[in-house]
PDB file of C-alpha atoms in Angstrom:
ATOM      1  CA  THR A   1      -5.015 103.792 101.050  1.00 65.00           C
ATOM      2  CA  ASP A   2      -3.531 101.478  98.450  1.00 79.00           C
ATOM      3  CA  PRO A   3      -2.000  99.041  98.516  1.00 90.00           C
ATOM      4  CA  VAL A   4      -3.589  97.280 101.490  1.00 91.00           C
ATOM      5  CA  GLU A   5      -2.103  94.281 103.247  1.00 93.00           C
ATOM      6  CA  PHE A   6      -3.065  92.392 106.421  1.00 93.00           C
ATOM      7  CA  GLN A   7      -1.816  89.348 108.284  1.00 96.00           C
ATOM      8  CA  GLY A   8      -3.962  88.233 111.215  1.00 96.00           C
ATOM      9  CA  LYS A   9      -4.598  85.155 113.282  1.00 95.00           C
ATOM     10  CA  TYR A  10      -7.551  83.952 111.186  1.00 95.00           C
ATOM     11  CA  TYR A  11      -7.099  85.480 107.765  1.00 93.00           C
ATOM     12  CA  ARG A  12      -4.747  87.435 105.599  1.00 95.00           C
ATOM     13  CA  ILE A  13      -5.025  89.907 102.764  1.00 91.00           C
ATOM     14  CA  PRO A  14      -2.074  89.794 100.385  1.00 93.00           C
ATOM     15  CA  LYS A  15      -0.792  93.107  99.076  1.00 94.00           C
ATOM     16  CA  SER A  16      -3.810  94.317  97.085  1.00 94.00           C
ATOM     17  CA  VAL A  17      -5.197  97.333  95.308  1.00 91.00           C
ATOM     18  CA  ILE A  18      -8.938  97.722  95.796  1.00 83.00           C
ATOM     19  CA  GLY A  19     -10.987  99.519  93.165  1.00 84.00           C
ATOM     20  CA  PRO A  20     -12.879 101.231  91.869  1.00 83.00           C
ATOM     21  CA  LYS A  21     -13.185 103.587  94.822  1.00 79.00           C
ATOM     22  CA  PRO A  22     -16.625 104.743  95.994  1.00 77.00           C
ATOM     23  CA  VAL A  23     -17.881 107.944  94.441  1.00 81.00           C
ATOM     24  CA  GLN A  24     -19.706 108.945  97.615  1.00 75.00           C
ATOM     25  CA  LYS A  25     -17.877 110.834 100.336  1.00 79.00           C
ATOM     26  CA  PRO A  26     -17.218 109.675 102.943  1.00 79.00           C
ATOM     27  CA  HIS A  27     -18.704 106.309 101.861  1.00 80.00           C
ATOM     28  CA  PRO A  28     -21.608 104.706 100.003  1.00 86.00           C
ATOM     29  CA  PRO A  29     -24.892 104.669 101.925  1.00 91.00           C
ATOM     30  CA  ILE A  30     -25.125 101.804 104.382  1.00 94.00           C
ATOM     31  CA  HIS A  31     -28.518 100.120 104.684  1.00 96.00           C
ATOM     32  CA  MET A  32     -28.938  97.348 107.211  1.00 97.00           C
ATOM     33  CA  ALA A  33     -31.382  94.469 107.422  1.00 95.00           C
ATOM     34  CA  ALA A  34     -32.339  94.246 111.084  1.00 94.00           C
ATOM     35  CA  TYR A  35     -35.057  92.498 113.045  1.00 93.00           C
ATOM     36  CA  ALA A  36     -33.847  92.191 116.643  1.00 95.00           C
ATOM     37  CA  PRO A  37     -34.164  95.256 118.892  1.00 95.00           C
ATOM     38  CA  ALA A  38     -30.384  95.713 119.257  1.00 97.00           C
ATOM     39  CA  ALA A  39     -29.878  95.499 115.492  1.00 97.00           C
ATOM     40  CA  MET A  40     -32.712  97.950 114.895  1.00 97.00           C
ATOM     41  CA  ARG A  41     -30.998 100.369 117.313  1.00 98.00           C
ATOM     42  CA  ARG A  42     -27.856 100.064 115.177  1.00 98.00           C
ATOM     43  CA  VAL A  43     -29.896 101.034 112.120  1.00 98.00           C
ATOM     44  CA  ALA A  44     -31.243 104.024 114.055  1.00 98.00           C
ATOM     45  CA  THR A  45     -27.838 105.185 115.259  1.00 98.00           C
ATOM     46  CA  GLU A  46     -25.378 104.101 112.566  1.00 96.00           C
ATOM     47  CA  ALA A  47     -26.998 103.338 109.195  1.00 97.00           C
ATOM     48  CA  ASN A  48     -28.367 105.422 106.359  1.00 97.00           C
ATOM     49  CA  GLY A  49     -31.441 103.247 106.136  1.00 98.00           C
ATOM     50  CA  TRP A  50     -33.280 100.008 106.772  1.00 98.00           C
ATOM     51  CA  PHE A  51     -33.472  97.111 104.293  1.00 97.00           C
ATOM     52  CA  PRO A  52     -36.116  94.678 105.555  1.00 95.00           C
ATOM     53  CA  VAL A  53     -36.321  91.291 103.853  1.00 89.00           C
ATOM     54  CA  GLY A  54     -39.200  88.869 104.244  1.00 86.00           C
ATOM     55  CA  ILE A  55     -41.243  91.052 106.599  1.00 92.00           C
ATOM     56  CA  PRO A  56     -44.898  91.464 105.649  1.00 94.00           C
ATOM     57  CA  LEU A  57     -45.679  94.992 104.518  1.00 95.00           C
ATOM     58  CA  GLY A  58     -48.114  95.355 107.418  1.00 94.00           C
ATOM     59  CA  GLY A  59     -45.204  94.945 109.837  1.00 95.00           C
ATOM     60  CA  ILE A  60     -42.722  97.153 108.008  1.00 96.00           C
ATOM     61  CA  GLY A  61     -44.560 100.406 108.757  1.00 95.00           C
ATOM     62  CA  PRO A  62     -44.646 100.057 112.556  1.00 96.00           C
ATOM     63  CA  MET A  63     -41.099  98.670 112.677  1.00 97.00           C
ATOM     64  CA  PHE A  64     -39.734 101.536 110.579  1.00 97.00           C
ATOM     65  CA  GLU A  65     -41.552 104.060 112.770  1.00 97.00           C
ATOM     66  CA  GLY A  66     -39.877 102.420 115.776  1.00 97.00           C
ATOM     67  CA  ILE A  67     -36.464 102.749 114.135  1.00 98.00           C
ATOM     68  CA  LYS A  68     -37.138 106.404 113.334  1.00 98.00           C
ATOM     69  CA  GLY A  69     -38.178 106.974 116.957  1.00 98.00           C
ATOM     70  CA  MET A  70     -34.897 105.465 118.154  1.00 98.00           C
ATOM     71  CA  ALA A  71     -33.010 107.673 115.686  1.00 98.00           C
ATOM     72  CA  LYS A  72     -34.735 110.756 117.077  1.00 98.00           C
ATOM     73  CA  ASP A  73     -33.926 109.679 120.644  1.00 98.00           C
ATOM     74  CA  ALA A  74     -30.283 109.324 119.568  1.00 98.00           C
ATOM     75  CA  GLY A  75     -30.237 112.873 118.202  1.00 98.00           C
ATOM     76  CA  ARG A  76     -30.457 111.924 114.533  1.00 98.00           C
ATOM     77  CA  ASP A  77     -32.891 113.274 111.969  1.00 98.00           C
ATOM     78  CA  PRO A  78     -35.326 110.375 111.459  1.00 98.00           C
ATOM     79  CA  SER A  79     -36.366 111.701 108.053  1.00 96.00           C
ATOM     80  CA  ALA A  80     -32.807 111.087 106.836  1.00 96.00           C
ATOM     81  CA  LEU A  81     -33.280 107.311 107.171  1.00 98.00           C
ATOM     82  CA  GLU A  82     -34.266 105.536 103.959  1.00 98.00           C
ATOM     83  CA  LEU A  83     -36.493 102.505 103.665  1.00 98.00           C
ATOM     84  CA  ILE A  84     -35.519 100.069 100.927  1.00 98.00           C
ATOM     85  CA  VAL A  85     -37.788  97.031 100.564  1.00 96.00           C
ATOM     86  CA  ARG A  86     -36.635  93.757  99.032  1.00 94.00           C
ATOM     87  CA  ALA A  87     -39.412  92.051  97.100  1.00 92.00           C
ATOM     88  CA  ASN A  88     -38.899  88.330  96.557  1.00 89.00           C
ATOM     89  CA  VAL A  89     -41.202  88.115  93.565  1.00 88.00           C
ATOM     90  CA  GLU A  90     -43.007  85.055  92.272  1.00 87.00           C
ATOM     91  CA  LEU A  91     -44.763  86.074  89.093  1.00 84.00           C
ATOM     92  CA  HIS A  92     -47.754  83.931  88.110  1.00 86.00           C
ATOM     93  CA  ASN A  93     -50.061  84.067  85.103  1.00 84.00           C
ATOM     94  CA  THR A  94     -53.234  83.677  87.179  1.00 91.00           C
ATOM     95  CA  PRO A  95     -54.160  85.542  90.362  1.00 95.00           C
ATOM     96  CA  ILE A  96     -53.411  83.936  93.702  1.00 94.00           C
ATOM     97  CA  GLN A  97     -56.627  84.091  95.703  1.00 92.00           C
ATOM     98  CA  LYS A  98     -55.954  82.286  98.979  1.00 92.00           C
ATOM     99  CA  ASP A  99     -53.068  82.830 101.410  1.00 93.00           C
ATOM    100  CA  ARG A 100     -51.189  85.052  98.962  1.00 94.00           C
ATOM    101  CA  VAL A 101     -47.766  86.170 100.108  1.00 93.00           C
ATOM    102  CA  GLU A 102     -46.927  89.766  99.189  1.00 94.00           C
ATOM    103  CA  PHE A 103     -45.043  90.229  95.928  1.00 92.00           C
ATOM    104  CA  THR A 104     -46.451  86.978  94.564  1.00 91.00           C
ATOM    105  CA  GLY A 105     -49.161  86.615  91.959  1.00 91.00           C
ATOM    106  CA  THR A 106     -49.964  88.425  88.749  1.00 88.00           C
ATOM    107  CA  LEU A 107     -48.332  91.625  87.600  1.00 86.00           C
ATOM    108  CA  GLU A 108     -51.381  93.506  88.859  1.00 89.00           C
ATOM    109  CA  GLN A 109     -51.168  91.928  92.328  1.00 93.00           C
ATOM    110  CA  ILE A 110     -47.467  92.722  92.551  1.00 90.00           C
ATOM    111  CA  ALA A 111     -48.141  96.298  91.400  1.00 90.00           C
ATOM    112  CA  GLU A 112     -50.561  96.676  94.333  1.00 93.00           C
ATOM    113  CA  ASP A 113     -47.798  95.532  96.692  1.00 94.00           C
ATOM    114  CA  VAL A 114     -45.364  98.010  95.136  1.00 92.00           C
ATOM    115  CA  THR A 115     -47.928 100.774  95.697  1.00 93.00           C
ATOM    116  CA  THR A 116     -48.321  99.708  99.334  1.00 95.00           C
ATOM    117  CA  ALA A 117     -44.544  99.701  99.859  1.00 95.00           C
ATOM    118  CA  ARG A 118     -44.279 103.186  98.358  1.00 93.00           C
ATOM    119  CA  LYS A 119     -47.045 104.419 100.691  1.00 94.00           C
ATOM    120  CA  LEU A 120     -44.984 103.090 103.612  1.00 95.00           C
ATOM    121  CA  GLY A 121     -42.189 105.382 102.459  1.00 94.00           C
ATOM    122  CA  ALA A 122     -40.008 102.970 100.491  1.00 96.00           C
ATOM    123  CA  ALA A 123     -37.406 105.017  98.630  1.00 95.00           C
ATOM    124  CA  GLU A 124     -36.526 101.963  96.560  1.00 94.00           C
ATOM    125  CA  ILE A 125     -37.839  98.458  96.019  1.00 93.00           C
ATOM    126  CA  VAL A 126     -35.336  95.772  95.094  1.00 92.00           C
ATOM    127  CA  ILE A 127     -37.170  93.249  92.939  1.00 85.00           C
ATOM    128  CA  ASP A 128     -35.757  89.732  92.912  1.00 83.00           C
ATOM    129  CA  ALA A 129     -37.576  87.517  90.412  1.00 77.00           C
ATOM    130  CA  GLN A 130     -35.156  84.613  90.365  1.00 73.00           C
ATOM    131  CA  PHE A 131     -37.574  82.204  92.050  1.00 71.00           C
ATOM    132  CA  SER A 132     -40.552  82.913  89.800  1.00 73.00           C
ATOM    133  CA  PRO A 133     -42.012  79.870  88.064  1.00 73.00           C
ATOM    134  CA  GLY A 134     -40.594  79.538  84.556  1.00 72.00           C
ATOM    135  CA  VAL A 135     -37.433  81.485  85.342  1.00 74.00           C
ATOM    136  CA  GLU A 136     -34.485  79.241  84.578  1.00 77.00           C
ATOM    137  CA  THR A 137     -32.096  81.274  82.446  1.00 79.00           C
ATOM    138  CA  ALA A 138     -30.698  84.794  82.387  1.00 77.00           C
ATOM    139  CA  LYS A 139     -32.995  85.533  79.425  1.00 83.00           C
ATOM    140  CA  ASP A 140     -35.997  84.450  81.505  1.00 77.00           C
ATOM    141  CA  ILE A 141     -34.952  86.775  84.321  1.00 76.00           C
ATOM    142  CA  VAL A 142     -34.517  89.700  81.919  1.00 81.00           C
ATOM    143  CA  ALA A 143     -37.947  89.056  80.395  1.00 80.00           C
ATOM    144  CA  ARG A 144     -39.589  88.895  83.835  1.00 76.00           C
ATOM    145  CA  MET A 145     -37.793  92.020  85.020  1.00 78.00           C
ATOM    146  CA  GLU A 146     -38.962  93.923  81.936  1.00 84.00           C
ATOM    147  CA  GLU A 147     -42.553  92.889  82.682  1.00 79.00           C
ATOM    148  CA  LEU A 148     -42.189  93.887  86.329  1.00 78.00           C
ATOM    149  CA  TRP A 149     -40.550  97.212  85.467  1.00 80.00           C
ATOM    150  CA  ARG A 150     -43.409  98.116  83.144  1.00 81.00           C
ATOM    151  CA  VAL A 151     -45.942  97.587  85.933  1.00 76.00           C
ATOM    152  CA  ALA A 152     -43.839  98.840  88.875  1.00 75.00           C
ATOM    153  CA  LYS A 153     -43.051 102.204  87.325  1.00 77.00           C
ATOM    154  CA  GLN A 154     -46.788 102.869  87.032  1.00 75.00           C
ATOM    155  CA  ALA A 155     -47.489 101.892  90.658  1.00 68.00           C
TER     156      ALA A 155
END
């Protein structure tokens, strides 16, 4: 409830009004990035979904199945858990042939990775293109995102 105020040993919150309030009831979906077994159990028992970052797509499938198994063991419906993949994209003009990291390369290579993520059950893919070569300004990011959107929506 508003206003909120807190005075503790290590921090304080002055009298504040927090807004806007979440539309979702009772709260927005909570997706957790988790890699350690205990954290993955928390995803299975507490979260609305899993948000892996930096895990190769080949590892995401088995890990997500493990989380869903833990959810089932905890009495939750495993199909209710969402998978949201973060793609740290590096967009290049020429194909990467050797030692390519997923979500790097040409638009076509990245589209293949998007297709693979969708086949794994990804409900959403968060595309972060800020580290792509040639991306230095907000306009560059917008241009790259428009290119990626065009290809990703077809994948």
